[in-house]
Amino acid sequence: MADTQHTGNGSAVLASGLADPDYRLSGPNVELQALPEYLKKDCLLFYYPETEALARQIVESTPNVELGRINWRKFADGFPNLYVQDAHRVRNRHVAFLASFQDPGSIFEQLSIIYQLPRMFVGSFTLVLPYFPTGTAERVEAEGDVATAFTLARILSDIPLSRGGPTSLVIFDIHALQERFYFGDTVLPLFESGIPLVQERIQRLPDAADITIAYPDEGAWKRFHSQFNSYPEVICTKVRDGDKRIVRLKEGHTRGRHVVIVDDLVQSGGTLLECQKLLKSQGAAEVSAFVSHGVFPNESWRKFTREQNPDGFKYFWISDSCPQTVKAIQGLAPFEIISLAGPIAAALLI
């Protein structure tokens, strides 16, 4: 085995001096164009109503996927009254469900469908949950803390077996990598990432040669830096000043560069705004951002719009994993939606 040493950006360098690619976090796991035809399954895709736009984009991505229909009604008391149309069509089919757990109030009715579909004599079942919403509550740091990420993983691990065996569970950019171990043996988690999609978008920018990647904290750097090792990078860090958390530059140079901040999700957006101001003060020509999951509770996305922040981000890219946010910000600068339809379509065909 050749002698190697590791560089600061996560790549291994052979004794000969040639770079050896780091495959630990490479993606995607499934590439639609590279998937041989004989491995592709035809899939019947059901979806929650607010994910309809994404579901239709998935169908447009491949002829192997068609949409199924569910009547999402409610009884007078507000509890769900659900009906899977043409239930006989699902038998011995590869069936999938595209879920959205962005709103806690919709989870019960979706779980009712998720638990029922595998029991309808389907050949195999895939659940696509682009955004795993409890991911930020994954630690117990004091007696009494409840790790709701583990709770949701246990619920999803109890999805009934289909004729084909365990459910395949597709999730994008889960918040903490250790959460993959929260799932039981009765589901097969497939962890995908939106990073390859934003890499493609960055390469099409007019100033693509002047891009620097920034991480808002060491956690984001650990997760994503090995996928951006061809770019200069900047690492920010959060330090305490009394009761406040202040963002400071830990390492890297920004002067004259178009700096793209990369992270997995955004909620209030306070850290991203502080990073943007810091990077501008350090001489960045432009600052943009990509987050896989634009959660933005309480319409916190408004503080990033050109109207409220005219000197803010050049581009703010998010995926369509949170459909309520996508609907709210559609067409508003600097936001731009990068669709997960392609990688989801590929995951459905295996």
Short mmCIF file of N, CA, C and O in Angstrom, two decimals, residues 80-140:
data_model
loop_
_atom_site.label_atom_id
_atom_site.label_comp_id
_atom_site.label_asym_id
_atom_site.label_seq_id
_atom_site.Cartn_x
_atom_site.Cartn_y
_atom_site.Cartn_z
N PRO A 80 -57.67 12.86 10.26
CA PRO A 80 -57.59 12.55 8.82
C PRO A 80 -58.57 11.48 8.37
O PRO A 80 -58.83 10.51 9.08
N ASN A 81 -59.10 11.69 7.18
CA ASN A 81 -59.96 10.74 6.48
C ASN A 81 -59.28 10.48 5.14
O ASN A 81 -59.43 11.25 4.19
N LEU A 82 -58.50 9.41 5.05
CA LEU A 82 -57.58 9.19 3.93
C LEU A 82 -58.04 8.03 3.06
O LEU A 82 -58.64 7.07 3.54
N TYR A 83 -57.71 8.14 1.78
CA TYR A 83 -58.09 7.08 0.84
C TYR A 83 -57.05 6.99 -0.28
O TYR A 83 -56.75 7.99 -0.95
N VAL A 84 -56.48 5.81 -0.46
CA VAL A 84 -55.52 5.56 -1.54
C VAL A 84 -56.30 5.12 -2.77
O VAL A 84 -56.95 4.07 -2.76
N GLN A 85 -56.28 5.93 -3.81
CA GLN A 85 -57.04 5.61 -5.01
C GLN A 85 -56.39 4.45 -5.78
O GLN A 85 -55.17 4.30 -5.80
N ASP A 86 -57.24 3.64 -6.42
CA ASP A 86 -56.77 2.50 -7.23
C ASP A 86 -55.81 1.63 -6.44
O ASP A 86 -54.69 1.32 -6.90
N ALA A 87 -56.23 1.23 -5.25
CA ALA A 87 -55.35 0.49 -4.35
C ALA A 87 -54.84 -0.80 -4.98
O ALA A 87 -53.72 -1.26 -4.66
N HIS A 88 -55.61 -1.40 -5.87
CA HIS A 88 -55.16 -2.64 -6.49
C HIS A 88 -53.94 -2.43 -7.38
O HIS A 88 -53.18 -3.38 -7.63
N ARG A 89 -53.72 -1.19 -7.84
CA ARG A 89 -52.58 -0.92 -8.73
C ARG A 89 -51.25 -1.03 -8.02
O ARG A 89 -50.21 -1.16 -8.67
N VAL A 90 -51.25 -0.93 -6.70
CA VAL A 90 -49.98 -0.92 -5.99
C VAL A 90 -49.42 -2.32 -5.78
O VAL A 90 -48.24 -2.47 -5.43
N ARG A 91 -50.22 -3.35 -5.96
CA ARG A 91 -49.77 -4.70 -5.65
C ARG A 91 -48.59 -5.12 -6.52
O ARG A 91 -48.61 -4.96 -7.74
N ASN A 92 -47.57 -5.61 -5.85
CA ASN A 92 -46.33 -6.08 -6.49
C ASN A 92 -45.57 -4.97 -7.23
O ASN A 92 -44.65 -5.25 -7.99
N ARG A 93 -45.93 -3.70 -6.95
CA ARG A 93 -45.23 -2.57 -7.56
C ARG A 93 -44.16 -2.04 -6.61
O ARG A 93 -44.24 -2.21 -5.40
N HIS A 94 -43.18 -1.38 -7.19
CA HIS A 94 -42.25 -0.59 -6.38
C HIS A 94 -42.94 0.73 -6.09
O HIS A 94 -43.24 1.52 -7.00
N VAL A 95 -43.24 1.00 -4.83
CA VAL A 95 -44.05 2.14 -4.41
C VAL A 95 -43.21 3.06 -3.53
O VAL A 95 -42.39 2.59 -2.73
N ALA A 96 -43.43 4.37 -3.66
CA ALA A 96 -42.71 5.34 -2.85
C ALA A 96 -43.68 6.41 -2.37
O ALA A 96 -44.75 6.62 -2.94
N PHE A 97 -43.26 7.07 -1.29
CA PHE A 97 -44.05 8.19 -0.77
C PHE A 97 -43.10 9.36 -0.52
O PHE A 97 -42.08 9.21 0.16
N LEU A 98 -43.46 10.54 -1.05
CA LEU A 98 -42.69 11.77 -0.86
C LEU A 98 -43.33 12.57 0.26
O LEU A 98 -44.44 13.09 0.11
N ALA A 99 -42.64 12.65 1.38
CA ALA A 99 -43.20 13.27 2.59
C ALA A 99 -42.62 14.66 2.82
O ALA A 99 -41.57 15.01 2.29
N SER A 100 -43.33 15.42 3.65
CA SER A 100 -42.83 16.70 4.15
C SER A 100 -43.23 16.81 5.61
O SER A 100 -44.42 16.90 5.93
N PHE A 101 -42.22 16.80 6.49
CA PHE A 101 -42.47 16.93 7.92
C PHE A 101 -42.14 18.33 8.42
O PHE A 101 -41.87 18.53 9.60
N GLN A 102 -42.15 19.32 7.52
CA GLN A 102 -41.82 20.69 7.92
C GLN A 102 -42.83 21.22 8.94
O GLN A 102 -42.48 21.99 9.84
N ASP A 103 -44.09 20.80 8.80
CA ASP A 103 -45.14 21.22 9.73
C ASP A 103 -45.45 20.06 10.68
O ASP A 103 -45.94 19.02 10.23
N PRO A 104 -45.19 20.20 11.98
CA PRO A 104 -45.45 19.09 12.90
C PRO A 104 -46.90 18.62 12.88
O PRO A 104 -47.18 17.44 13.10
N GLY A 105 -47.83 19.53 12.56
CA GLY A 105 -49.24 19.17 12.57
C GLY A 105 -49.65 18.22 11.46
O GLY A 105 -50.74 17.63 11.52
N SER A 106 -48.81 18.05 10.45
CA SER A 106 -49.16 17.16 9.32
C SER A 106 -48.52 15.78 9.43
O SER A 106 -48.77 14.92 8.58
N ILE A 107 -47.72 15.56 10.45
CA ILE A 107 -46.94 14.32 10.52
C ILE A 107 -47.84 13.10 10.74
O ILE A 107 -47.65 12.04 10.12
N PHE A 108 -48.86 13.22 11.60
CA PHE A 108 -49.70 12.07 11.91
C PHE A 108 -50.40 11.51 10.67
O PHE A 108 -50.40 10.31 10.43
N GLU A 109 -51.02 12.38 9.87
CA GLU A 109 -51.73 11.88 8.69
C GLU A 109 -50.76 11.26 7.68
O GLU A 109 -51.10 10.28 7.01
N GLN A 110 -49.55 11.81 7.58
CA GLN A 110 -48.58 11.22 6.67
C GLN A 110 -48.09 9.87 7.19
O GLN A 110 -47.91 8.93 6.41
N LEU A 111 -47.88 9.76 8.50
CA LEU A 111 -47.47 8.48 9.06
C LEU A 111 -48.54 7.41 8.82
O LEU A 111 -48.22 6.23 8.62
N SER A 112 -49.80 7.82 8.84
CA SER A 112 -50.88 6.86 8.58
C SER A 112 -50.74 6.25 7.19
O SER A 112 -50.94 5.04 7.00
N ILE A 113 -50.38 7.07 6.21
CA ILE A 113 -50.15 6.57 4.84
C ILE A 113 -48.87 5.77 4.77
O ILE A 113 -48.80 4.70 4.16
N ILE A 114 -47.82 6.28 5.41
CA ILE A 114 -46.51 5.62 5.37
C ILE A 114 -46.58 4.21 5.96
O ILE A 114 -45.95 3.27 5.45
N TYR A 115 -47.34 4.05 7.02
CA TYR A 115 -47.48 2.73 7.64
C TYR A 115 -48.41 1.81 6.85
O TYR A 115 -48.28 0.58 6.94
N GLN A 116 -49.33 2.40 6.08
CA GLN A 116 -50.31 1.57 5.36
C GLN A 116 -49.79 1.06 4.02
O GLN A 116 -50.04 -0.10 3.65
N LEU A 117 -49.07 1.88 3.28
CA LEU A 117 -48.67 1.48 1.94
C LEU A 117 -47.89 0.16 1.90
O LEU A 117 -48.16 -0.68 1.04
N PRO A 118 -46.91 -0.08 2.79
CA PRO A 118 -46.19 -1.36 2.71
C PRO A 118 -47.08 -2.57 2.97
O PRO A 118 -46.74 -3.68 2.55
N ARG A 119 -48.23 -2.36 3.63
CA ARG A 119 -49.13 -3.47 3.95
C ARG A 119 -50.13 -3.76 2.84
O ARG A 119 -50.97 -4.65 2.98
N MET A 120 -50.03 -3.03 1.75
CA MET A 120 -50.98 -3.19 0.64
C MET A 120 -50.40 -4.09 -0.44
O MET A 120 -50.64 -3.90 -1.63
N PHE A 121 -49.58 -5.07 -0.02
CA PHE A 121 -49.00 -6.08 -0.91
C PHE A 121 -48.10 -5.46 -1.98
O PHE A 121 -48.02 -5.95 -3.11
N VAL A 122 -47.41 -4.35 -1.61
CA VAL A 122 -46.49 -3.74 -2.56
C VAL A 122 -45.23 -4.59 -2.66
O VAL A 122 -44.86 -5.31 -1.71
N GLY A 123 -44.56 -4.51 -3.81
CA GLY A 123 -43.33 -5.28 -3.99
C GLY A 123 -42.20 -4.75 -3.14
O GLY A 123 -41.43 -5.52 -2.55
N SER A 124 -42.08 -3.42 -3.04
CA SER A 124 -41.08 -2.78 -2.19
C SER A 124 -41.55 -1.36 -1.92
O SER A 124 -42.41 -0.82 -2.63
N PHE A 125 -40.96 -0.74 -0.90
CA PHE A 125 -41.43 0.58 -0.49
C PHE A 125 -40.25 1.48 -0.15
O PHE A 125 -39.30 1.07 0.53
N THR A 126 -40.32 2.72 -0.66
CA THR A 126 -39.32 3.76 -0.37
C THR A 126 -40.01 4.98 0.20
O THR A 126 -41.00 5.46 -0.37
N LEU A 127 -39.50 5.48 1.30
CA LEU A 127 -39.96 6.74 1.87
C LEU A 127 -38.91 7.81 1.59
O LEU A 127 -37.74 7.65 1.95
N VAL A 128 -39.33 8.90 0.95
CA VAL A 128 -38.44 10.03 0.70
C VAL A 128 -38.82 11.14 1.68
O VAL A 128 -39.92 11.70 1.60
N LEU A 129 -37.93 11.42 2.61
CA LEU A 129 -38.13 12.49 3.58
C LEU A 129 -36.94 13.45 3.42
O LEU A 129 -35.94 13.34 4.13
N PRO A 130 -37.03 14.39 2.47
CA PRO A 130 -35.85 15.22 2.17
C PRO A 130 -35.28 15.93 3.38
O PRO A 130 -34.06 16.03 3.53
N TYR A 131 -36.15 16.43 4.26
CA TYR A 131 -35.70 17.17 5.44
C TYR A 131 -36.11 16.41 6.70
O TYR A 131 -37.29 16.16 6.93
N PHE A 132 -35.12 16.02 7.50
CA PHE A 132 -35.35 15.33 8.77
C PHE A 132 -35.44 16.41 9.85
O PHE A 132 -34.42 16.91 10.32
N PRO A 133 -36.66 16.80 10.26
CA PRO A 133 -36.84 18.07 10.97
C PRO A 133 -36.34 18.11 12.40
O PRO A 133 -36.06 19.19 12.92
N THR A 134 -36.23 16.96 13.06
CA THR A 134 -35.82 16.96 14.46
C THR A 134 -34.31 16.84 14.61
O THR A 134 -33.80 16.66 15.72
N GLY A 135 -33.58 16.96 13.52
CA GLY A 135 -32.14 16.70 13.53
C GLY A 135 -31.34 17.58 14.46
O GLY A 135 -30.28 17.18 14.95
N THR A 136 -31.82 18.80 14.73
CA THR A 136 -31.06 19.69 15.60
C THR A 136 -31.21 19.33 17.08
O THR A 136 -30.47 19.87 17.92
N ALA A 137 -32.16 18.45 17.41
CA ALA A 137 -32.35 18.02 18.80
C ALA A 137 -31.85 16.59 18.94
O ALA A 137 -32.61 15.66 19.21
N GLU A 138 -30.53 16.41 18.75
CA GLU A 138 -29.96 15.06 18.71
C GLU A 138 -29.14 14.73 19.94
O GLU A 138 -28.68 13.60 20.09
N ARG A 139 -28.94 15.70 20.86
CA ARG A 139 -28.05 15.47 22.00
C ARG A 139 -28.79 15.58 23.31
O ARG A 139 -29.74 16.36 23.44
N VAL A 140 -28.34 14.82 24.28
CA VAL A 140 -28.78 14.97 25.66
C VAL A 140 -27.61 15.53 26.45
O VAL A 140 -26.64 14.81 26.73
#
